[in-house]
Short mmCIF file of N, CA, C and O in Angstrom, two decimals:
data_model
loop_
_atom_site.label_atom_id
_atom_site.label_comp_id
_atom_site.label_asym_id
_atom_site.label_seq_id
_atom_site.Cartn_x
_atom_site.Cartn_y
_atom_site.Cartn_z
N MET A 306 -0.74 -11.16 17.51
CA MET A 306 -1.61 -11.18 16.35
C MET A 306 -0.85 -10.63 15.14
O MET A 306 0.03 -9.81 15.29
N LYS A 307 -1.24 -11.07 13.97
CA LYS A 307 -0.63 -10.62 12.72
C LYS A 307 -1.70 -10.01 11.83
O LYS A 307 -2.85 -10.44 11.85
N THR A 308 -1.25 -9.04 11.03
CA THR A 308 -2.13 -8.46 10.02
C THR A 308 -1.37 -8.42 8.70
O THR A 308 -0.21 -8.02 8.67
N GLY A 309 -2.04 -8.83 7.64
CA GLY A 309 -1.49 -8.72 6.30
C GLY A 309 -2.24 -7.63 5.56
O GLY A 309 -3.47 -7.55 5.64
N ILE A 310 -1.50 -6.77 4.89
CA ILE A 310 -2.12 -5.70 4.12
C ILE A 310 -1.67 -5.86 2.67
O ILE A 310 -0.48 -5.85 2.38
N ILE A 311 -2.63 -6.01 1.77
CA ILE A 311 -2.34 -6.12 0.34
C ILE A 311 -2.70 -4.79 -0.31
O ILE A 311 -3.85 -4.33 -0.20
N ILE A 312 -1.73 -4.18 -0.97
CA ILE A 312 -1.95 -2.90 -1.64
C ILE A 312 -1.76 -3.12 -3.14
O ILE A 312 -0.71 -3.57 -3.57
N GLY A 313 -2.78 -2.78 -3.91
CA GLY A 313 -2.72 -2.97 -5.35
C GLY A 313 -2.82 -1.70 -6.16
O GLY A 313 -2.91 -1.73 -7.38
N SER A 314 -2.78 -0.57 -5.48
CA SER A 314 -2.97 0.73 -6.15
C SER A 314 -1.87 1.70 -5.74
O SER A 314 -1.33 1.62 -4.64
N ASN A 315 -1.58 2.63 -6.63
CA ASN A 315 -0.63 3.69 -6.28
C ASN A 315 -1.35 5.04 -6.09
O ASN A 315 -0.79 6.10 -6.28
N GLU A 316 -2.62 4.97 -5.67
CA GLU A 316 -3.37 6.18 -5.34
C GLU A 316 -2.94 6.65 -3.95
O GLU A 316 -2.90 5.85 -3.00
N ALA A 317 -2.64 7.92 -3.81
CA ALA A 317 -2.14 8.48 -2.56
C ALA A 317 -3.05 8.17 -1.37
O ALA A 317 -2.57 7.83 -0.29
N SER A 318 -4.36 8.27 -1.56
CA SER A 318 -5.28 8.03 -0.44
C SER A 318 -5.24 6.57 0.03
O SER A 318 -5.27 6.31 1.23
N ARG A 319 -5.15 5.64 -0.88
CA ARG A 319 -5.08 4.22 -0.51
C ARG A 319 -3.75 3.90 0.17
O ARG A 319 -3.70 3.15 1.14
N LEU A 320 -2.68 4.47 -0.34
CA LEU A 320 -1.36 4.27 0.26
C LEU A 320 -1.33 4.83 1.68
O LEU A 320 -0.79 4.21 2.59
N ALA A 321 -1.92 6.01 1.86
CA ALA A 321 -1.95 6.63 3.19
C ALA A 321 -2.79 5.79 4.16
O ALA A 321 -2.40 5.61 5.32
N TYR A 322 -3.92 5.27 3.69
CA TYR A 322 -4.75 4.40 4.55
C TYR A 322 -3.95 3.18 5.01
O TYR A 322 -3.95 2.83 6.19
N ALA A 323 -3.27 2.54 4.08
CA ALA A 323 -2.47 1.35 4.41
C ALA A 323 -1.34 1.72 5.38
O ALA A 323 -1.06 0.98 6.33
N ALA A 324 -0.72 2.86 5.15
CA ALA A 324 0.38 3.29 6.02
C ALA A 324 -0.13 3.62 7.42
O ALA A 324 0.49 3.23 8.42
N MET A 325 -1.26 4.32 7.52
CA MET A 325 -1.83 4.63 8.84
C MET A 325 -2.22 3.36 9.58
O MET A 325 -1.98 3.24 10.78
N THR A 326 -2.79 2.42 8.86
CA THR A 326 -3.15 1.14 9.47
C THR A 326 -1.91 0.43 9.99
O THR A 326 -1.90 -0.11 11.10
N SER A 327 -0.83 0.46 9.23
CA SER A 327 0.43 -0.15 9.65
C SER A 327 0.99 0.50 10.90
O SER A 327 1.47 -0.18 11.80
N VAL A 328 0.92 1.83 10.96
CA VAL A 328 1.41 2.56 12.13
C VAL A 328 0.62 2.15 13.37
O VAL A 328 1.21 1.82 14.42
N ILE A 329 -0.68 2.15 13.27
CA ILE A 329 -1.53 1.85 14.42
C ILE A 329 -1.34 0.41 14.90
O ILE A 329 -1.10 0.16 16.08
N ILE A 330 -1.40 -0.54 13.98
CA ILE A 330 -1.29 -1.95 14.36
C ILE A 330 0.09 -2.27 14.93
O ILE A 330 0.21 -2.93 15.96
N SER A 331 1.15 -1.78 14.28
CA SER A 331 2.50 -2.08 14.76
C SER A 331 2.79 -1.38 16.08
O SER A 331 3.50 -1.93 16.93
N SER A 332 2.21 -0.20 16.30
CA SER A 332 2.44 0.50 17.57
C SER A 332 1.75 -0.21 18.74
O SER A 332 2.11 -0.01 19.90
N MET A 333 0.77 -1.07 18.43
CA MET A 333 0.12 -1.87 19.47
C MET A 333 0.89 -3.17 19.72
O MET A 333 0.48 -3.99 20.51
N GLY A 334 2.01 -3.35 19.00
CA GLY A 334 2.86 -4.50 19.22
C GLY A 334 2.61 -5.68 18.30
O GLY A 334 3.23 -6.73 18.45
N ASP A 335 1.69 -5.53 17.38
CA ASP A 335 1.38 -6.62 16.46
C ASP A 335 2.23 -6.55 15.19
O ASP A 335 2.67 -5.48 14.79
N GLU A 336 2.44 -7.71 14.56
CA GLU A 336 3.21 -7.78 13.33
C GLU A 336 2.34 -7.38 12.14
O GLU A 336 1.16 -7.72 12.10
N VAL A 337 2.97 -6.68 11.18
CA VAL A 337 2.27 -6.26 9.97
C VAL A 337 3.11 -6.69 8.77
O VAL A 337 4.31 -6.41 8.72
N TYR A 338 2.47 -7.36 7.83
CA TYR A 338 3.11 -7.78 6.59
C TYR A 338 2.38 -7.08 5.45
O TYR A 338 1.18 -7.25 5.29
N VAL A 339 3.12 -6.29 4.68
CA VAL A 339 2.54 -5.51 3.59
C VAL A 339 2.99 -6.12 2.27
O VAL A 339 4.19 -6.34 2.06
N PHE A 340 2.03 -6.41 1.40
CA PHE A 340 2.33 -6.97 0.08
C PHE A 340 1.93 -5.96 -0.97
O PHE A 340 0.76 -5.64 -1.13
N LEU A 341 2.92 -5.44 -1.68
CA LEU A 341 2.70 -4.46 -2.75
C LEU A 341 2.57 -5.21 -4.06
O LEU A 341 3.47 -5.96 -4.43
N THR A 342 1.47 -5.00 -4.76
CA THR A 342 1.30 -5.67 -6.04
C THR A 342 0.78 -4.68 -7.09
O THR A 342 0.37 -3.57 -6.74
N MET A 343 0.84 -5.08 -8.30
CA MET A 343 0.42 -4.28 -9.47
C MET A 343 0.93 -2.83 -9.37
O MET A 343 2.10 -2.64 -9.11
N ASP A 344 0.08 -1.83 -9.53
CA ASP A 344 0.56 -0.44 -9.56
C ASP A 344 1.17 0.04 -8.25
O ASP A 344 1.93 1.01 -8.23
N ALA A 345 0.87 -0.63 -7.16
CA ALA A 345 1.42 -0.21 -5.86
C ALA A 345 2.95 -0.27 -5.83
O ALA A 345 3.58 0.54 -5.15
N VAL A 346 3.55 -1.20 -6.57
CA VAL A 346 5.01 -1.28 -6.55
C VAL A 346 5.64 0.02 -7.05
O VAL A 346 6.72 0.41 -6.61
N LYS A 347 4.96 0.70 -7.97
CA LYS A 347 5.50 1.96 -8.52
C LYS A 347 5.65 3.04 -7.46
O LYS A 347 6.47 3.94 -7.59
N ALA A 348 4.87 2.97 -6.41
CA ALA A 348 4.91 3.98 -5.35
C ALA A 348 6.06 3.76 -4.38
O ALA A 348 6.32 4.60 -3.52
N PHE A 349 6.77 2.66 -4.50
CA PHE A 349 7.85 2.33 -3.58
C PHE A 349 9.21 2.25 -4.26
O PHE A 349 10.15 1.70 -3.72
N THR A 350 9.30 2.85 -5.44
CA THR A 350 10.59 2.93 -6.12
C THR A 350 11.33 4.17 -5.65
O THR A 350 10.76 5.02 -4.96
N LYS A 351 12.58 4.27 -6.04
CA LYS A 351 13.37 5.45 -5.66
C LYS A 351 12.85 6.71 -6.33
O LYS A 351 13.10 7.81 -5.85
N THR A 352 12.12 6.56 -7.41
CA THR A 352 11.42 7.68 -8.07
C THR A 352 9.94 7.31 -8.12
O THR A 352 9.45 6.84 -9.14
N PRO A 353 9.23 7.49 -6.98
CA PRO A 353 7.86 7.00 -6.87
C PRO A 353 6.88 7.64 -7.86
O PRO A 353 6.98 8.82 -8.19
N GLU A 354 5.95 6.81 -8.28
CA GLU A 354 4.87 7.23 -9.17
C GLU A 354 3.57 7.07 -8.39
O GLU A 354 3.17 5.95 -8.09
N VAL A 355 2.95 8.20 -8.04
CA VAL A 355 1.75 8.17 -7.20
C VAL A 355 0.64 8.97 -7.88
O VAL A 355 0.86 10.07 -8.38
N LYS A 356 -0.56 8.39 -7.89
CA LYS A 356 -1.73 9.07 -8.47
C LYS A 356 -2.43 9.90 -7.40
O LYS A 356 -2.59 9.46 -6.27
N THR A 357 -2.85 11.09 -7.79
CA THR A 357 -3.56 11.98 -6.86
C THR A 357 -4.83 12.54 -7.48
O THR A 357 -5.23 13.65 -7.17
N GLU A 358 -5.47 11.78 -8.35
CA GLU A 358 -6.67 12.27 -9.04
C GLU A 358 -7.94 12.17 -8.22
O GLU A 358 -8.88 12.94 -8.44
N ASP A 359 -8.02 11.21 -7.29
CA ASP A 359 -9.26 11.05 -6.55
C ASP A 359 -9.42 12.18 -5.52
O ASP A 359 -8.47 12.86 -5.17
N VAL A 360 -10.62 12.39 -5.06
CA VAL A 360 -10.95 13.52 -4.18
C VAL A 360 -10.13 13.49 -2.89
O VAL A 360 -9.57 14.51 -2.48
N ALA A 361 -10.04 12.34 -2.25
CA ALA A 361 -9.30 12.24 -0.98
C ALA A 361 -7.82 12.54 -1.18
O ALA A 361 -7.20 13.26 -0.38
N SER A 362 -7.25 12.02 -2.25
CA SER A 362 -5.83 12.27 -2.53
C SER A 362 -5.57 13.75 -2.78
O SER A 362 -4.59 14.32 -2.28
N LYS A 363 -6.45 14.38 -3.54
CA LYS A 363 -6.31 15.82 -3.80
C LYS A 363 -6.38 16.61 -2.49
O LYS A 363 -5.60 17.54 -2.28
N ALA A 364 -7.32 16.26 -1.64
CA ALA A 364 -7.47 16.96 -0.36
C ALA A 364 -6.23 16.77 0.51
O ALA A 364 -5.78 17.71 1.17
N MET A 365 -5.66 15.57 0.50
CA MET A 365 -4.45 15.31 1.29
C MET A 365 -3.29 16.18 0.81
O MET A 365 -2.54 16.72 1.62
N VAL A 366 -3.16 16.31 -0.51
CA VAL A 366 -2.09 17.14 -1.08
C VAL A 366 -2.31 18.61 -0.73
O VAL A 366 -1.39 19.30 -0.29
N GLU A 367 -3.54 19.09 -0.91
CA GLU A 367 -3.87 20.49 -0.62
C GLU A 367 -3.62 20.84 0.85
O GLU A 367 -3.14 21.93 1.16
N LYS A 368 -3.97 19.94 1.75
CA LYS A 368 -3.82 20.20 3.18
C LYS A 368 -2.44 19.82 3.71
O LYS A 368 -2.20 19.92 4.91
N LYS A 369 -1.58 19.36 2.80
CA LYS A 369 -0.21 18.98 3.16
C LYS A 369 -0.18 17.96 4.30
O LYS A 369 0.58 18.08 5.26
N GLU A 370 -1.04 16.95 4.17
CA GLU A 370 -1.09 15.87 5.15
C GLU A 370 0.18 15.03 5.04
O GLU A 370 0.82 15.00 3.99
N GLU A 371 0.51 14.35 6.11
CA GLU A 371 1.68 13.48 6.12
C GLU A 371 1.52 12.40 5.05
O GLU A 371 0.46 11.79 4.94
N ASP A 372 2.56 12.19 4.24
CA ASP A 372 2.44 11.23 3.15
C ASP A 372 2.73 9.80 3.59
O ASP A 372 3.21 9.55 4.70
N TYR A 373 2.41 8.88 2.72
CA TYR A 373 2.53 7.45 3.02
C TYR A 373 3.97 7.03 3.32
O TYR A 373 4.20 6.16 4.15
N ILE A 374 4.94 7.66 2.69
CA ILE A 374 6.34 7.29 2.91
C ILE A 374 6.73 7.56 4.37
O ILE A 374 7.28 6.69 5.05
N SER A 375 6.44 8.76 4.86
CA SER A 375 6.81 9.08 6.24
C SER A 375 6.01 8.23 7.24
O SER A 375 6.53 7.84 8.29
N LEU A 376 4.77 7.91 6.91
CA LEU A 376 3.97 7.06 7.79
C LEU A 376 4.53 5.64 7.83
O LEU A 376 4.65 5.04 8.91
N PHE A 377 4.90 5.10 6.67
CA PHE A 377 5.50 3.76 6.67
C PHE A 377 6.85 3.75 7.39
O PHE A 377 7.20 2.77 8.04
N LYS A 378 7.60 4.85 7.30
CA LYS A 378 8.87 4.94 8.03
C LYS A 378 8.61 4.86 9.54
O LYS A 378 9.35 4.19 10.26
N LYS A 379 7.57 5.53 10.00
CA LYS A 379 7.20 5.45 11.43
C LYS A 379 6.86 4.02 11.81
O LYS A 379 7.28 3.52 12.84
N ALA A 380 6.07 3.38 10.97
CA ALA A 380 5.66 2.00 11.25
C ALA A 380 6.87 1.07 11.28
O ALA A 380 6.97 0.20 12.14
N LYS A 381 7.79 1.25 10.36
CA LYS A 381 8.96 0.38 10.28
C LYS A 381 9.87 0.53 11.51
O LYS A 381 10.56 -0.42 11.87
N LYS A 382 9.83 1.69 12.15
CA LYS A 382 10.66 1.92 13.35
C LYS A 382 10.25 0.99 14.50
O LYS A 382 11.02 0.78 15.43
N THR A 383 9.07 0.42 14.45
CA THR A 383 8.61 -0.49 15.49
C THR A 383 9.26 -1.87 15.35
O THR A 383 9.14 -2.70 16.25
N ASN A 384 9.91 -2.11 14.22
CA ASN A 384 10.49 -3.43 13.90
C ASN A 384 9.44 -4.53 13.85
O ASN A 384 9.73 -5.70 14.07
N LYS A 385 8.20 -4.13 13.58
CA LYS A 385 7.09 -5.10 13.48
C LYS A 385 6.50 -5.15 12.08
O LYS A 385 5.50 -5.83 11.86
N VAL A 386 7.10 -4.40 11.13
CA VAL A 386 6.53 -4.26 9.80
C VAL A 386 7.51 -4.78 8.74
O VAL A 386 8.69 -4.43 8.76
N LYS A 387 6.99 -5.62 7.85
CA LYS A 387 7.79 -6.14 6.74
C LYS A 387 7.04 -5.82 5.45
O LYS A 387 5.83 -6.05 5.37
N ILE A 388 7.77 -5.27 4.48
CA ILE A 388 7.14 -4.89 3.21
C ILE A 388 7.75 -5.70 2.07
O ILE A 388 8.96 -5.70 1.87
N TYR A 389 6.87 -6.40 1.34
CA TYR A 389 7.25 -7.19 0.18
C TYR A 389 6.80 -6.48 -1.10
O TYR A 389 5.67 -6.01 -1.16
N ALA A 390 7.63 -6.49 -2.12
CA ALA A 390 7.22 -6.09 -3.46
C ALA A 390 6.93 -7.38 -4.22
O ALA A 390 7.73 -8.32 -4.20
N CYS A 391 5.79 -7.45 -4.83
CA CYS A 391 5.36 -8.64 -5.57
C CYS A 391 6.36 -8.98 -6.68
O CYS A 391 6.73 -8.11 -7.48
N SER A 392 6.75 -10.22 -6.73
CA SER A 392 7.71 -10.64 -7.76
C SER A 392 7.12 -10.53 -9.16
O SER A 392 7.81 -10.11 -10.10
N TYR A 393 5.84 -10.84 -9.30
CA TYR A 393 5.20 -10.74 -10.61
C TYR A 393 5.13 -9.28 -11.08
O TYR A 393 5.50 -8.96 -12.20
N ALA A 394 4.67 -8.38 -10.20
CA ALA A 394 4.57 -6.97 -10.57
C ALA A 394 5.95 -6.37 -10.83
O ALA A 394 6.12 -5.55 -11.73
N SER A 395 6.94 -6.80 -10.04
CA SER A 395 8.30 -6.31 -10.25
C SER A 395 8.80 -6.71 -11.63
O SER A 395 9.39 -5.91 -12.35
N LYS A 396 8.52 -7.95 -12.00
CA LYS A 396 8.92 -8.44 -13.33
C LYS A 396 8.15 -7.70 -14.42
O LYS A 396 8.72 -7.30 -15.44
N LEU A 397 6.87 -7.48 -14.19
CA LEU A 397 6.01 -6.79 -15.16
C LEU A 397 6.53 -5.39 -15.49
O LEU A 397 6.53 -4.96 -16.64
N PHE A 398 7.01 -4.68 -14.47
CA PHE A 398 7.51 -3.31 -14.64
C PHE A 398 9.03 -3.23 -14.72
O PHE A 398 9.61 -2.15 -14.62
N ASN A 399 9.70 -4.39 -14.85
CA ASN A 399 11.17 -4.45 -14.95
C ASN A 399 11.86 -3.79 -13.77
O ASN A 399 12.82 -3.03 -13.93
N LEU A 400 11.39 -4.08 -12.56
CA LEU A 400 11.98 -3.51 -11.34
C LEU A 400 12.80 -4.57 -10.61
O LEU A 400 12.37 -5.71 -10.47
N THR A 401 13.95 -4.15 -10.12
CA THR A 401 14.80 -5.02 -9.31
C THR A 401 14.83 -4.45 -7.90
O THR A 401 14.36 -3.33 -7.66
N LYS A 402 15.42 -5.18 -6.98
CA LYS A 402 15.52 -4.72 -5.59
C LYS A 402 16.20 -3.35 -5.54
O LYS A 402 15.83 -2.49 -4.75
N ALA A 403 17.17 -3.12 -6.40
CA ALA A 403 17.89 -1.84 -6.43
C ALA A 403 17.00 -0.67 -6.84
O ALA A 403 17.32 0.48 -6.52
N ASP A 404 15.90 -0.93 -7.50
CA ASP A 404 14.98 0.13 -7.94
C ASP A 404 14.06 0.61 -6.81
O ASP A 404 13.51 1.70 -6.89
N TYR A 405 13.92 -0.22 -5.78
CA TYR A 405 13.00 0.12 -4.69
C TYR A 405 13.66 0.98 -3.62
O TYR A 405 14.88 0.93 -3.43
N ASN A 406 12.83 1.75 -2.91
CA ASN A 406 13.34 2.55 -1.80
C ASN A 406 13.63 1.66 -0.60
O ASN A 406 13.38 0.46 -0.63
N GLU A 407 14.12 2.27 0.46
CA GLU A 407 14.58 1.51 1.63
C GLU A 407 13.45 0.85 2.42
O GLU A 407 13.71 0.01 3.28
N LEU A 408 12.21 1.18 2.13
CA LEU A 408 11.08 0.57 2.84
C LEU A 408 10.83 -0.88 2.44
O LEU A 408 10.36 -1.67 3.24
N VAL A 409 11.17 -1.22 1.21
CA VAL A 409 10.92 -2.56 0.71
C VAL A 409 11.99 -3.52 1.23
O VAL A 409 13.17 -3.33 0.99
N ASP A 410 11.54 -4.54 1.95
CA ASP A 410 12.46 -5.52 2.51
C ASP A 410 12.92 -6.54 1.49
O ASP A 410 14.08 -6.95 1.50
N GLU A 411 12.00 -6.96 0.65
CA GLU A 411 12.39 -7.96 -0.35
C GLU A 411 11.34 -8.07 -1.44
O GLU A 411 10.21 -7.64 -1.27
N ILE A 412 11.77 -8.64 -2.55
CA ILE A 412 10.85 -9.01 -3.62
C ILE A 412 10.45 -10.46 -3.35
O ILE A 412 11.31 -11.31 -3.13
N ALA A 413 9.15 -10.71 -3.31
CA ALA A 413 8.67 -12.06 -2.99
C ALA A 413 7.33 -12.30 -3.68
O ALA A 413 6.64 -11.36 -4.07
N GLY A 414 6.99 -13.56 -3.76
CA GLY A 414 5.72 -13.93 -4.36
C GLY A 414 4.61 -13.98 -3.32
O GLY A 414 4.85 -13.90 -2.11
N ILE A 415 3.42 -14.16 -3.81
CA ILE A 415 2.25 -14.23 -2.93
C ILE A 415 2.35 -15.44 -2.01
O ILE A 415 1.82 -15.42 -0.89
N THR A 416 3.06 -16.48 -2.41
CA THR A 416 3.22 -17.66 -1.56
C THR A 416 3.97 -17.31 -0.28
O THR A 416 3.55 -17.69 0.82
N SER A 417 5.07 -16.56 -0.40
CA SER A 417 5.84 -16.14 0.78
C SER A 417 4.98 -15.29 1.70
O SER A 417 4.98 -15.47 2.92
N PHE A 418 4.25 -14.35 1.11
CA PHE A 418 3.36 -13.49 1.89
C PHE A 418 2.31 -14.34 2.60
O PHE A 418 2.05 -14.16 3.79
N SER A 419 1.71 -15.27 1.88
CA SER A 419 0.67 -16.13 2.46
C SER A 419 1.21 -16.97 3.61
O SER A 419 0.53 -17.16 4.63
N MET A 420 2.43 -17.47 3.47
CA MET A 420 3.02 -18.27 4.55
C MET A 420 3.28 -17.41 5.79
O MET A 420 3.04 -17.85 6.91
N ASP A 421 3.73 -16.17 5.58
CA ASP A 421 4.00 -15.27 6.72
C ASP A 421 2.71 -14.78 7.38
O ASP A 421 2.73 -14.38 8.54
N THR A 422 1.62 -14.78 6.64
CA THR A 422 0.37 -14.25 7.19
C THR A 422 -0.65 -15.34 7.50
O THR A 422 -1.83 -15.05 7.67
N GLU A 423 -0.16 -16.57 7.63
CA GLU A 423 -1.06 -17.67 7.99
C GLU A 423 -1.72 -17.34 9.33
O GLU A 423 -1.07 -16.88 10.26
N ASP A 424 -3.01 -17.50 9.42
CA ASP A 424 -3.80 -17.19 10.63
C ASP A 424 -3.84 -15.69 10.93
O ASP A 424 -4.12 -15.30 12.07
N ALA A 425 -3.57 -14.86 9.96
CA ALA A 425 -3.59 -13.40 10.17
C ALA A 425 -4.87 -12.81 9.59
O ALA A 425 -5.53 -13.40 8.74
N GLN A 426 -5.17 -11.62 10.07
CA GLN A 426 -6.27 -10.84 9.48
C GLN A 426 -5.69 -10.22 8.22
O GLN A 426 -4.59 -9.68 8.24
N ILE A 427 -6.42 -10.27 7.09
CA ILE A 427 -5.94 -9.71 5.84
C ILE A 427 -6.81 -8.52 5.44
O ILE A 427 -8.04 -8.60 5.46
N VAL A 428 -6.15 -7.43 5.12
CA VAL A 428 -6.83 -6.21 4.66
C VAL A 428 -6.35 -5.95 3.24
O VAL A 428 -5.16 -5.95 2.97
N SER A 429 -7.29 -5.74 2.32
CA SER A 429 -6.93 -5.44 0.94
C SER A 429 -7.27 -3.99 0.65
O SER A 429 -8.39 -3.54 0.90
N VAL A 430 -6.28 -3.25 0.14
CA VAL A 430 -6.48 -1.82 -0.12
C VAL A 430 -6.44 -1.56 -1.61
O VAL A 430 -5.51 -1.92 -2.27
#
């Protein structure tokens, strides 16, 4: 089975939810395709920009919960997770592949993501 996760926000709580979902699904042996779009691309640069204004994000920071980066690293260790940075959002924010951290596999459009997630369950965060 395949799961596609679309992330459009750089809020810490949403990123953590997507990362936890990726860890769980990939650890069960299923493929996970993550599509980062709009503000979410900012959270995957070498100098990440993450919002922590919402209640859940603040609580995660206060309690020193595991962050989305370390969770996605765990998920990627399964070799079942692929992370795309949206080509449109990358262009919008003037980001190249060199600007992204090691978690991002490639810059691609929604068409590539859609082709890889054909017949998959899609989760939008």
